[in-house]
Short mmCIF file of C-alpha atoms and ligand atoms in Angstrom, two decimals:
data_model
loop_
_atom_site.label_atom_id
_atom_site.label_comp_id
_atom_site.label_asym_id
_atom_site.label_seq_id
_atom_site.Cartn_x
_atom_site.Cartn_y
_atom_site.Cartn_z
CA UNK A 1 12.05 20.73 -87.91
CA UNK A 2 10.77 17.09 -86.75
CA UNK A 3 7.19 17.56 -85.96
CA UNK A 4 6.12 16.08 -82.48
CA UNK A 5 2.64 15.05 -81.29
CA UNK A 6 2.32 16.46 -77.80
CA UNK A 7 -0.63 15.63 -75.68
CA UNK A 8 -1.68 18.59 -73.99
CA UNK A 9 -3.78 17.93 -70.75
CA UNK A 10 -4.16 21.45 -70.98
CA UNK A 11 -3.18 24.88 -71.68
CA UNK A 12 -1.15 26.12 -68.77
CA UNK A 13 0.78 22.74 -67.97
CA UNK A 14 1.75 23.21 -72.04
CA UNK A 15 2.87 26.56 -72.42
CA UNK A 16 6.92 25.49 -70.55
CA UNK A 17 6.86 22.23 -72.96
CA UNK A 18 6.26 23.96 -76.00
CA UNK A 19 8.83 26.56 -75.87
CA UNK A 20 11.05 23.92 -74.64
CA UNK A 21 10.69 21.26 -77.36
CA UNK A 22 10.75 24.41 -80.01
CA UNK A 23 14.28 25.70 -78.36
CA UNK A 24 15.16 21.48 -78.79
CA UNK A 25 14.38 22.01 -82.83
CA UNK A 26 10.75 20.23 -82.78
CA UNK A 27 7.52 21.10 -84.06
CA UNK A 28 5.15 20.42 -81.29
CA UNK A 29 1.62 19.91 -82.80
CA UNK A 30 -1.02 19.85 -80.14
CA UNK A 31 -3.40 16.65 -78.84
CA UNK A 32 -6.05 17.42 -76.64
CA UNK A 33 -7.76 14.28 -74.81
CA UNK A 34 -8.50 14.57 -71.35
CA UNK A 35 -12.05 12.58 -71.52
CA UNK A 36 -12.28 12.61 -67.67
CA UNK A 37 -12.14 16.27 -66.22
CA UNK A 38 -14.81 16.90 -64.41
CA UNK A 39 -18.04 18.59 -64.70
CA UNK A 40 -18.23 18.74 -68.30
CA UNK A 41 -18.12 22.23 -68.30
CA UNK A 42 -14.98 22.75 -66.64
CA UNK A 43 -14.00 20.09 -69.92
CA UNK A 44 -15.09 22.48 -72.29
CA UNK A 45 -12.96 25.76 -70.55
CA UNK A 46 -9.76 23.77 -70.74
CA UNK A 47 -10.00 22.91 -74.23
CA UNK A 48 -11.47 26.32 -75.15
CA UNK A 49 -8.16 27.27 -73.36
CA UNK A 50 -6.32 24.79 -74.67
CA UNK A 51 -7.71 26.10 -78.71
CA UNK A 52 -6.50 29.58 -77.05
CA UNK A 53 -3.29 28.77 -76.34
CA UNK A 54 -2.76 27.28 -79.53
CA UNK A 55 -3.85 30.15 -81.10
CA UNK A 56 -1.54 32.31 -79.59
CA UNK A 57 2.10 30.71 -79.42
CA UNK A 58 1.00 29.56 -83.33
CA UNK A 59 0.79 25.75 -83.16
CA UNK A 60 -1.48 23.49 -84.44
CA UNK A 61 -3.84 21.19 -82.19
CA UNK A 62 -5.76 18.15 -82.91
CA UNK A 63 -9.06 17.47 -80.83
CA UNK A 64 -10.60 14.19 -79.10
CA UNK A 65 -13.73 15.78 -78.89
CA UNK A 66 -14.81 12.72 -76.66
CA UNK A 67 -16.21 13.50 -73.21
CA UNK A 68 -15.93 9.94 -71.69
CA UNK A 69 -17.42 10.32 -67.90
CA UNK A 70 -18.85 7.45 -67.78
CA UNK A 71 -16.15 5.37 -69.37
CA UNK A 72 -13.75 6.93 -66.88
CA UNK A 73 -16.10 5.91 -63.71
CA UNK A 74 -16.22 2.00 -65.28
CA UNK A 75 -12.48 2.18 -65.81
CA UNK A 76 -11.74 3.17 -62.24
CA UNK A 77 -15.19 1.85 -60.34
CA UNK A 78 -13.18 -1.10 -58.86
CA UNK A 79 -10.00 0.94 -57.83
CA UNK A 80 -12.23 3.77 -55.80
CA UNK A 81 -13.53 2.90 -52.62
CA UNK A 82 -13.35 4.74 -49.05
CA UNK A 83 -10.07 4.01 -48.77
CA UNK A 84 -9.11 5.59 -51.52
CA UNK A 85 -9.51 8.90 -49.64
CA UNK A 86 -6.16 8.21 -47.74
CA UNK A 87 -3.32 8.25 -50.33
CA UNK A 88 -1.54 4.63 -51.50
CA UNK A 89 1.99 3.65 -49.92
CA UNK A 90 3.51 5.77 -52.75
CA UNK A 91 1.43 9.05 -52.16
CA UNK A 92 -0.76 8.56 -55.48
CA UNK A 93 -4.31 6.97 -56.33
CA UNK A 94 -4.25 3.67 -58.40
CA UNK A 95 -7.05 5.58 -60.53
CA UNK A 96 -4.42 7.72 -61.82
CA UNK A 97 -2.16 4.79 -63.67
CA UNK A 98 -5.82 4.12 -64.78
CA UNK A 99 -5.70 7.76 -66.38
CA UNK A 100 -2.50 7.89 -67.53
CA UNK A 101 -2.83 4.59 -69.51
CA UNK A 102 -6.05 5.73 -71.07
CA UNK A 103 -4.69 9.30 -72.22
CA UNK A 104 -0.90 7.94 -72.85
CA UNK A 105 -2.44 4.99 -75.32
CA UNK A 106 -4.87 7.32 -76.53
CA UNK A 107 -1.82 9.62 -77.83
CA UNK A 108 0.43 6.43 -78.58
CA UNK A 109 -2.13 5.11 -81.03
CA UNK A 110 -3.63 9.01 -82.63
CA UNK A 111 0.54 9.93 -83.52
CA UNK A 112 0.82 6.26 -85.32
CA UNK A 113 -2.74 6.58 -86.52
CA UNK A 114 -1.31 10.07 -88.24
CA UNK A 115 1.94 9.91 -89.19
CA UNK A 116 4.01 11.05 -85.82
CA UNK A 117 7.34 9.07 -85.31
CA UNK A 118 7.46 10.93 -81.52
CA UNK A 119 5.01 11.76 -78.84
CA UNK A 120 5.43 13.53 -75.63
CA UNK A 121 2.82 14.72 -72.82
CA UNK A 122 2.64 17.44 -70.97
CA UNK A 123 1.48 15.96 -67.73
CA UNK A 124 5.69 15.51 -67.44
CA UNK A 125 5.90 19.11 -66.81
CA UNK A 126 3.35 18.63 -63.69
CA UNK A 127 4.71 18.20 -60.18
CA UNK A 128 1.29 16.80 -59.17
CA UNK A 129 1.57 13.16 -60.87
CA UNK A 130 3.48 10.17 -60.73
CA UNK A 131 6.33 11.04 -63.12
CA UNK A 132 8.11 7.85 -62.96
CA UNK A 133 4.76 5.60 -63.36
CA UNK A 134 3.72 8.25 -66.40
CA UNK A 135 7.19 7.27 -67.95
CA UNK A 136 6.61 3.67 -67.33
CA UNK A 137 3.24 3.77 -69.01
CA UNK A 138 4.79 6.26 -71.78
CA UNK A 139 7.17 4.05 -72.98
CA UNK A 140 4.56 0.63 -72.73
CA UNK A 141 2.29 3.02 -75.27
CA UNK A 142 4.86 3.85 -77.37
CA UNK A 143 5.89 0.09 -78.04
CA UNK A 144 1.95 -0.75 -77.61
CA UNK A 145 1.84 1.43 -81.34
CA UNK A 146 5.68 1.12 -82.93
CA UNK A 147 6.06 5.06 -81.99
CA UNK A 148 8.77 6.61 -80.13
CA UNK A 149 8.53 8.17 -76.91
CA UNK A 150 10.15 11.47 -75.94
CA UNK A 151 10.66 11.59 -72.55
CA UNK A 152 11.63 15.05 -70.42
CA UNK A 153 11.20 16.50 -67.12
CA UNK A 154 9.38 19.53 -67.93
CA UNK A 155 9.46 20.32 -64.37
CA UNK A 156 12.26 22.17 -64.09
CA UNK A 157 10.81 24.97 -65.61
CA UNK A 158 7.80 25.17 -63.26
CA UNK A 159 7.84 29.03 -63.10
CA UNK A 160 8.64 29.49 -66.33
CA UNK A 161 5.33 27.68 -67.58
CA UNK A 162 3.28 29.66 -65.10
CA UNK A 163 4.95 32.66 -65.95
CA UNK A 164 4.31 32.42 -69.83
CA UNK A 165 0.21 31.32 -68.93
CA UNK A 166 0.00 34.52 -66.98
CA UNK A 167 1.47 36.64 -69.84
CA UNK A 168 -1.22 34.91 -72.44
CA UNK A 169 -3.39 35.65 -69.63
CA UNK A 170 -4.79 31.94 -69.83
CA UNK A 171 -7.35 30.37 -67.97
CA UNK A 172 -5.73 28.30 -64.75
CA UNK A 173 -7.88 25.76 -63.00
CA UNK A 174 -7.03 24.58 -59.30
CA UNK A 175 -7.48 20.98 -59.60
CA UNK A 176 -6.00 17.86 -61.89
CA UNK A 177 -9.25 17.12 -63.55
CA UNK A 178 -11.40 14.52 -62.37
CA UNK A 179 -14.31 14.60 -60.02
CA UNK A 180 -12.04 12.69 -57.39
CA UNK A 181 -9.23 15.30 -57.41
CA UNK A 182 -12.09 18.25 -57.15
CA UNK A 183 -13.14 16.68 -54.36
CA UNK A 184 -10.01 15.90 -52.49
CA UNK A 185 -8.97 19.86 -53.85
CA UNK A 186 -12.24 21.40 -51.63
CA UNK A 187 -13.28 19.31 -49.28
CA UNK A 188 -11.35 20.52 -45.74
CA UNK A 189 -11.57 16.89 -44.70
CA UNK A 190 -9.46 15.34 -47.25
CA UNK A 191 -7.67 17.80 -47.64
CA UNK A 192 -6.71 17.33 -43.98
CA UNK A 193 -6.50 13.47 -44.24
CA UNK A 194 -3.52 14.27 -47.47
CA UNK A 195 -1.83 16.68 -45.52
CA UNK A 196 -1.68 14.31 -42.36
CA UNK A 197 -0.65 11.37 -44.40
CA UNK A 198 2.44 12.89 -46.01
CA UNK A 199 3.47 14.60 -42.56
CA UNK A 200 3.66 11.10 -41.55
CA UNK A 201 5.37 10.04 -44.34
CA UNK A 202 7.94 12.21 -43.75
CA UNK A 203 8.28 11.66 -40.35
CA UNK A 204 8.67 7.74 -41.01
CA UNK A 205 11.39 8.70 -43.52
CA UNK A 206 13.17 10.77 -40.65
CA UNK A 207 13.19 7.29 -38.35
CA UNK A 208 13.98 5.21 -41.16
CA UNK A 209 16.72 6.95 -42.00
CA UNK A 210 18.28 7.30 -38.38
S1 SF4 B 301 -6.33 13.02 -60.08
FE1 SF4 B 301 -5.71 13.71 -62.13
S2 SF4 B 301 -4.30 12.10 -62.87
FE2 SF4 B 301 -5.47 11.24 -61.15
S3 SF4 B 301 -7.23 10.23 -62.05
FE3 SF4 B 301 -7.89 12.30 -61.54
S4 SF4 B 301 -7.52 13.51 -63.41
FE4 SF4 B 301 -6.37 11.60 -63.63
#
């Protein structure tokens, strides 16, 4: 079997990936760095979770035990402003390219640092992100460190993934990760101002369209 390096941004949005890359004849082997997710103690639960999970389907699972808040806030400090409340023409923050470049190099450089030909991430099997930007900034790693990228829409097997993190009765948060998306996740106001702005987006795809 040809060992993979999968970055795992954490235990639920892995469990659909790794029985899919197994059924595709690969050894996933684990990578947990998610240096942004917000408070640090919610951090710690996912990769507690994330050691759990491993634990139980029987893979192995490497560790950035960085916790890089401030980092992220530098990284992003120029992007986030009050308009970033109101989502960008696309429907996504410009902070999260920032986060997928920082995790997606991070995983790029840790599988040539360590003997992986092939790395994959599990934020592909999450209908939350960008998936066409992640695969953009997948494949700029994977050149960025002479690795190979392997890319798949984990997506289609949505249920399936929630279905096998219920069965290892796993710990599932309700937000990405960072302090941004808890806020956007709880607060009724932006909440309000995301729902209105893709109503509206659909609406002008109705009139474009006619
Ligand atoms: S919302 Fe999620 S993907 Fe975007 S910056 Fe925050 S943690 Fe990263």
């Amino acid at each position: 079997m040809e060992k993979i390096l999968m970055h795992m941004c954490c235990a639920p949005c892995s469990c659909y990936p790794t029985e899919k890359l197994r059924a595709e004849g690969f050894e996933p082997v684990g990578y947990f760095f998610n240096p942004n997710i917000h408070p640090h103690q919610e951090w710690r639960r996912r990769l507690t979770t994330a050691r759990e999970f491993a634990e139980k389907v029987g893979i192995k699972i490497f560790v950035h035990n960085h916790y890089g808040l401030r980092q992220y806030l530098q990284k992003v400090s120029s992007l986030v402003d009050d308009s970033d409340t109101i989502q960008y023409p696309d429907g996504f923050h410009k902070r999260c390219a920032v986060c997928y470049a920082w995790r997606l190099n991070e995983a790029a450089q840790f599988a040539a640092e360590n003997n992986f030909k092939i790395f994959t991430s599990t934020l592909f099997y999450s209908r939350h992100q960008n998936h066409e930007l992640m695969k953009k900034i997948a494949e700029q790693a994977a050149k960025n460190f002479g690795v190979e990228f392997f890319y798949e829409d984990f997506r289609i097997g949505w249920q399936r993934g929630i279905d096998i993190s219920l069965e290892l009765e796993l710990y599932r948060q309700n937000y990405c990760g960072c302090i941004f998306s808890e806020e956007e996740r709880f607060s009724n106001d932006l909440r309000k101002a995301r729902k209105k702005f893709f109503t509206q987006s659909k609406q002008d795809a109705v009139v474009t369209a006619d």
